[in-house]
């Protein structure tokens, strides 16, 4: 071990241990914080989904209760009581079917409505299916006939064959139950509006189970009610009800789960992969370790430079002493230092000077004898020096069964880590004994095949070194005669172990590259600018169903076929004359995948240049960011709409209306619910929300789907009807909306009344503030001078 190594090794060890301890502690703390945050996020998600499901179920119960109390339902029940065998083509039957079909069409939570007579027979349904069937065995029928509201499920529908929950409401005529109105809850709709939007970055899900562990709501519709049960471990974790969290394993992966039990016994569960949530912490740990390691290396490097200066001076002194010991006295120990090493160098130079004088006297006395001996051996030395200067070994060997070595230079023996004497003692000059056992027979066969030829022989084989290691040898030999009846070869032996190791390392690096491209979702690519060839990693073919190597990329533009037309302008040219000076680019674009759908990708690349600054290659990657883009769009939509009605909020409505103001005729309508404060005070906010939803639905349906509808206040709505060429059409639509709302009969006696103010562009204003102010003035004028209800046009 060198002096430098002995000095630096303890320092490096201490710094590495301290670094490992600090990094490990930080990583453990980060894991604990992330775990706590995951549980908090899941609890928030579960609580929000629970509230949404409770709201939907309660809204559905209210809808069924109000529907059973509607006049048309009671009239139909009375009519059935007068019929021994109802005529299904009778006007009463058709009117009733038309009414309940309209009701289901505007209320998404209920999939269908069914009316059962007092005997439990299906008399009417929204889908005209199952009529005549008897369902008196159903619990919801029996409970309703006792005058109670009931929910039963999951049950398989007899007409469609899928599982659903059924709500039964008694229909009273003259104080007696005369029939049952049954609604099938649209569980798929509820799932799509409560649990489907919650993806947790694509690595988590939210689902709902009943008290028996049967899955009721799930993003995977194949696991919906009646088709799947949760695992026993999860069922035991949530069996006590309430809310909480736990960890579980599934398919070899760990998950964090949080749950909340609803009043009806259903349990909402959110679960997310622990490995996915911890990936950022692990990445942070790796990057921190890399930075710290680099800092340690830099510190060690500077210490190394200091130590090297001292060690270099000491080595120079050792070399000087060795040279003097070998008889070289014509040198001085040149070191300019003012310390002990400088004093030592001065003393050594004085000593060498005195030795030189003594040796000169001795040399003069022995020179004649040395010259004579030198002449005698000059030829031999010159030949031996020439052979020993060969980079490798030179040898003559006989082709017997042992590759007997007849003569060899020092380099030949050194290839196996031996001297000439070692070789004779250890292997008996039998070359076959140092050849690797797997290569020996092949070597003998190759030499015997070339024994009769006069051409050169080339071979690569392995030898066993004295230290137990293995070296690769390149041999180039030729037959030069015979020895004791065996062919005699002479050859040059070169150690190619380093080259072999480099090749092996390159092969391993290629394997690592292939593995990385197979397990990652990113696609790597490289463009050879000289040949105009674009090559992708292997997963490109699977994702885009196109060859991974594209020739004539710039000329034929094959790659551009998968780029969305609206994003083509983003692609820069990679011609050598048009590349950016910073040599790095990054942008987002949509690419057509093998599923024939466009997905968002981040494309970034770096330009490589030669010593002259000329671009030679472009290396980059494609990263799929489609889920991230979709999530951003969803959040943007949520920020633009009213949470209760789903209409545009006030800010978004104003912005969209201003964007559409242009040449033409437009109309701005403000809708106000009359006396809405009294509705909340008298009937409660839940009923008030139902009124808000009803008005929002009627106002939106009263205009074109391309018109803009928004909720601009608690009880105020606005409509921007663009390209309204005929003002009378706008008046008629406002009249129809007020009439339709007035027809809605609530059991508590409340009837909806709205007032509307209208202004037209450009007659009443050429900007949004003016149009809005004039429409609001028309609304105020209507309420003050003509009473509430109806509509008024500004200035009329």
PDB file of N, CA and C in Angstrom, residues 427-457:
ATOM      1  N   UNK A 427       5.944 -25.773 -14.268  1.00  0.00           N
ATOM      2  CA  UNK A 427       5.208 -26.441 -15.356  1.00  0.00           C
ATOM      3  C   UNK A 427       6.103 -27.333 -16.203  1.00  0.00           C
ATOM      4  N   UNK A 428       7.392 -27.391 -15.867  1.00  0.00           N
ATOM      5  CA  UNK A 428       8.290 -28.272 -16.608  1.00  0.00           C
ATOM      6  C   UNK A 428       8.435 -27.881 -18.057  1.00  0.00           C
ATOM      7  N   UNK A 429       8.361 -26.569 -18.346  1.00  0.00           N
ATOM      8  CA  UNK A 429       8.448 -26.064 -19.720  1.00  0.00           C
ATOM      9  C   UNK A 429       7.383 -26.666 -20.635  1.00  0.00           C
ATOM     10  N   UNK A 430       6.299 -27.173 -20.059  1.00  0.00           N
ATOM     11  CA  UNK A 430       5.191 -27.728 -20.850  1.00  0.00           C
ATOM     12  C   UNK A 430       4.107 -26.650 -20.932  1.00  0.00           C
ATOM     13  N   UNK A 431       4.041 -26.006 -22.108  1.00  0.00           N
ATOM     14  CA  UNK A 431       3.121 -24.882 -22.279  1.00  0.00           C
ATOM     15  C   UNK A 431       1.663 -25.227 -22.054  1.00  0.00           C
ATOM     16  N   UNK A 432       1.285 -26.484 -22.324  1.00  0.00           N
ATOM     17  CA  UNK A 432      -0.115 -26.892 -22.171  1.00  0.00           C
ATOM     18  C   UNK A 432      -0.577 -26.750 -20.728  1.00  0.00           C
ATOM     19  N   UNK A 433       0.381 -26.791 -19.771  1.00  0.00           N
ATOM     20  CA  UNK A 433       0.020 -26.746 -18.351  1.00  0.00           C
ATOM     21  C   UNK A 433      -0.440 -25.359 -17.891  1.00  0.00           C
ATOM     22  N   UNK A 434      -0.103 -24.309 -18.659  1.00  0.00           N
ATOM     23  CA  UNK A 434      -0.570 -22.967 -18.285  1.00  0.00           C
ATOM     24  C   UNK A 434      -1.757 -22.524 -19.132  1.00  0.00           C
ATOM     25  N   UNK A 435      -2.100 -23.334 -20.169  1.00  0.00           N
ATOM     26  CA  UNK A 435      -3.276 -23.005 -20.989  1.00  0.00           C
ATOM     27  C   UNK A 435      -4.534 -23.372 -20.208  1.00  0.00           C
ATOM     28  N   UNK A 436      -5.545 -22.517 -20.278  1.00  0.00           N
ATOM     29  CA  UNK A 436      -6.811 -22.775 -19.578  1.00  0.00           C
ATOM     30  C   UNK A 436      -7.388 -24.111 -20.057  1.00  0.00           C
ATOM     31  N   UNK A 437      -7.892 -24.967 -19.120  1.00  0.00           N
ATOM     32  CA  UNK A 437      -8.392 -26.299 -19.512  1.00  0.00           C
ATOM     33  C   UNK A 437      -9.439 -26.254 -20.620  1.00  0.00           C
ATOM     34  N   UNK A 438     -10.249 -25.196 -20.671  1.00  0.00           N
ATOM     35  CA  UNK A 438     -11.297 -25.126 -21.688  1.00  0.00           C
ATOM     36  C   UNK A 438     -10.743 -24.776 -23.065  1.00  0.00           C
ATOM     37  N   UNK A 439      -9.487 -24.276 -23.125  1.00  0.00           N
ATOM     38  CA  UNK A 439      -8.911 -23.859 -24.407  1.00  0.00           C
ATOM     39  C   UNK A 439      -7.831 -24.804 -24.911  1.00  0.00           C
ATOM     40  N   UNK A 440      -7.357 -25.765 -24.081  1.00  0.00           N
ATOM     41  CA  UNK A 440      -6.217 -26.603 -24.450  1.00  0.00           C
ATOM     42  C   UNK A 440      -6.457 -27.443 -25.688  1.00  0.00           C
ATOM     43  N   UNK A 441      -7.546 -28.224 -25.717  1.00  0.00           N
ATOM     44  CA  UNK A 441      -7.822 -29.097 -26.858  1.00  0.00           C
ATOM     45  C   UNK A 441      -8.013 -28.294 -28.133  1.00  0.00           C
ATOM     46  N   UNK A 442      -8.685 -27.132 -28.023  1.00  0.00           N
ATOM     47  CA  UNK A 442      -8.896 -26.292 -29.210  1.00  0.00           C
ATOM     48  C   UNK A 442      -7.564 -25.806 -29.760  1.00  0.00           C
ATOM     49  N   UNK A 443      -6.637 -25.427 -28.880  1.00  0.00           N
ATOM     50  CA  UNK A 443      -5.324 -24.972 -29.331  1.00  0.00           C
ATOM     51  C   UNK A 443      -4.576 -26.081 -30.063  1.00  0.00           C
ATOM     52  N   UNK A 444      -4.545 -27.290 -29.494  1.00  0.00           N
ATOM     53  CA  UNK A 444      -3.861 -28.410 -30.147  1.00  0.00           C
ATOM     54  C   UNK A 444      -4.446 -28.690 -31.522  1.00  0.00           C
ATOM     55  N   UNK A 445      -5.783 -28.681 -31.612  1.00  0.00           N
ATOM     56  CA  UNK A 445      -6.445 -28.955 -32.885  1.00  0.00           C
ATOM     57  C   UNK A 445      -6.087 -27.896 -33.917  1.00  0.00           C
ATOM     58  N   UNK A 446      -6.091 -26.622 -33.507  1.00  0.00           N
ATOM     59  CA  UNK A 446      -5.794 -25.535 -34.447  1.00  0.00           C
ATOM     60  C   UNK A 446      -4.364 -25.642 -34.969  1.00  0.00           C
ATOM     61  N   UNK A 447      -3.391 -25.898 -34.098  1.00  0.00           N
ATOM     62  CA  UNK A 447      -1.993 -25.979 -34.535  1.00  0.00           C
ATOM     63  C   UNK A 447      -1.762 -27.192 -35.432  1.00  0.00           C
ATOM     64  N   UNK A 448      -2.398 -28.306 -35.139  1.00  0.00           N
ATOM     65  CA  UNK A 448      -2.214 -29.497 -35.971  1.00  0.00           C
ATOM     66  C   UNK A 448      -2.787 -29.286 -37.363  1.00  0.00           C
ATOM     67  N   UNK A 449      -3.884 -28.517 -37.462  1.00  0.00           N
ATOM     68  CA  UNK A 449      -4.445 -28.238 -38.780  1.00  0.00           C
ATOM     69  C   UNK A 449      -3.517 -27.357 -39.605  1.00  0.00           C
ATOM     70  N   UNK A 450      -2.709 -26.500 -38.952  1.00  0.00           N
ATOM     71  CA  UNK A 450      -1.813 -25.604 -39.673  1.00  0.00           C
ATOM     72  C   UNK A 450      -0.380 -26.133 -39.745  1.00  0.00           C
ATOM     73  N   UNK A 451      -0.136 -27.318 -39.207  1.00  0.00           N
ATOM     74  CA  UNK A 451       1.238 -27.841 -39.176  1.00  0.00           C
ATOM     75  C   UNK A 451       1.799 -28.044 -40.574  1.00  0.00           C
ATOM     76  N   UNK A 452       0.949 -28.421 -41.541  1.00  0.00           N
ATOM     77  CA  UNK A 452       1.417 -28.698 -42.890  1.00  0.00           C
ATOM     78  C   UNK A 452       1.436 -27.454 -43.763  1.00  0.00           C
ATOM     79  N   UNK A 453       0.933 -26.344 -43.242  1.00  0.00           N
ATOM     80  CA  UNK A 453       0.879 -25.114 -44.033  1.00  0.00           C
ATOM     81  C   UNK A 453       2.052 -24.219 -43.676  1.00  0.00           C
ATOM     82  N   UNK A 454       2.296 -23.253 -44.535  1.00  0.00           N
ATOM     83  CA  UNK A 454       3.412 -22.348 -44.314  1.00  0.00           C
ATOM     84  C   UNK A 454       2.930 -20.933 -44.013  1.00  0.00           C
ATOM     85  N   UNK A 455       1.623 -20.804 -43.757  1.00  0.00           N
ATOM     86  CA  UNK A 455       1.082 -19.465 -43.502  1.00  0.00           C
ATOM     87  C   UNK A 455       1.089 -19.175 -42.000  1.00  0.00           C
ATOM     88  N   UNK A 456       0.803 -17.937 -41.690  1.00  0.00           N
ATOM     89  CA  UNK A 456       0.798 -17.515 -40.289  1.00  0.00           C
ATOM     90  C   UNK A 456      -0.460 -18.028 -39.590  1.00  0.00           C
ATOM     91  N   UNK A 457      -0.320 -18.257 -38.291  1.00  0.00           N
ATOM     92  CA  UNK A 457      -1.419 -18.756 -37.464  1.00  0.00           C
ATOM     93  C   UNK A 457      -1.753 -17.703 -36.405  1.00  0.00           C
TER      94      UNK A 457
END
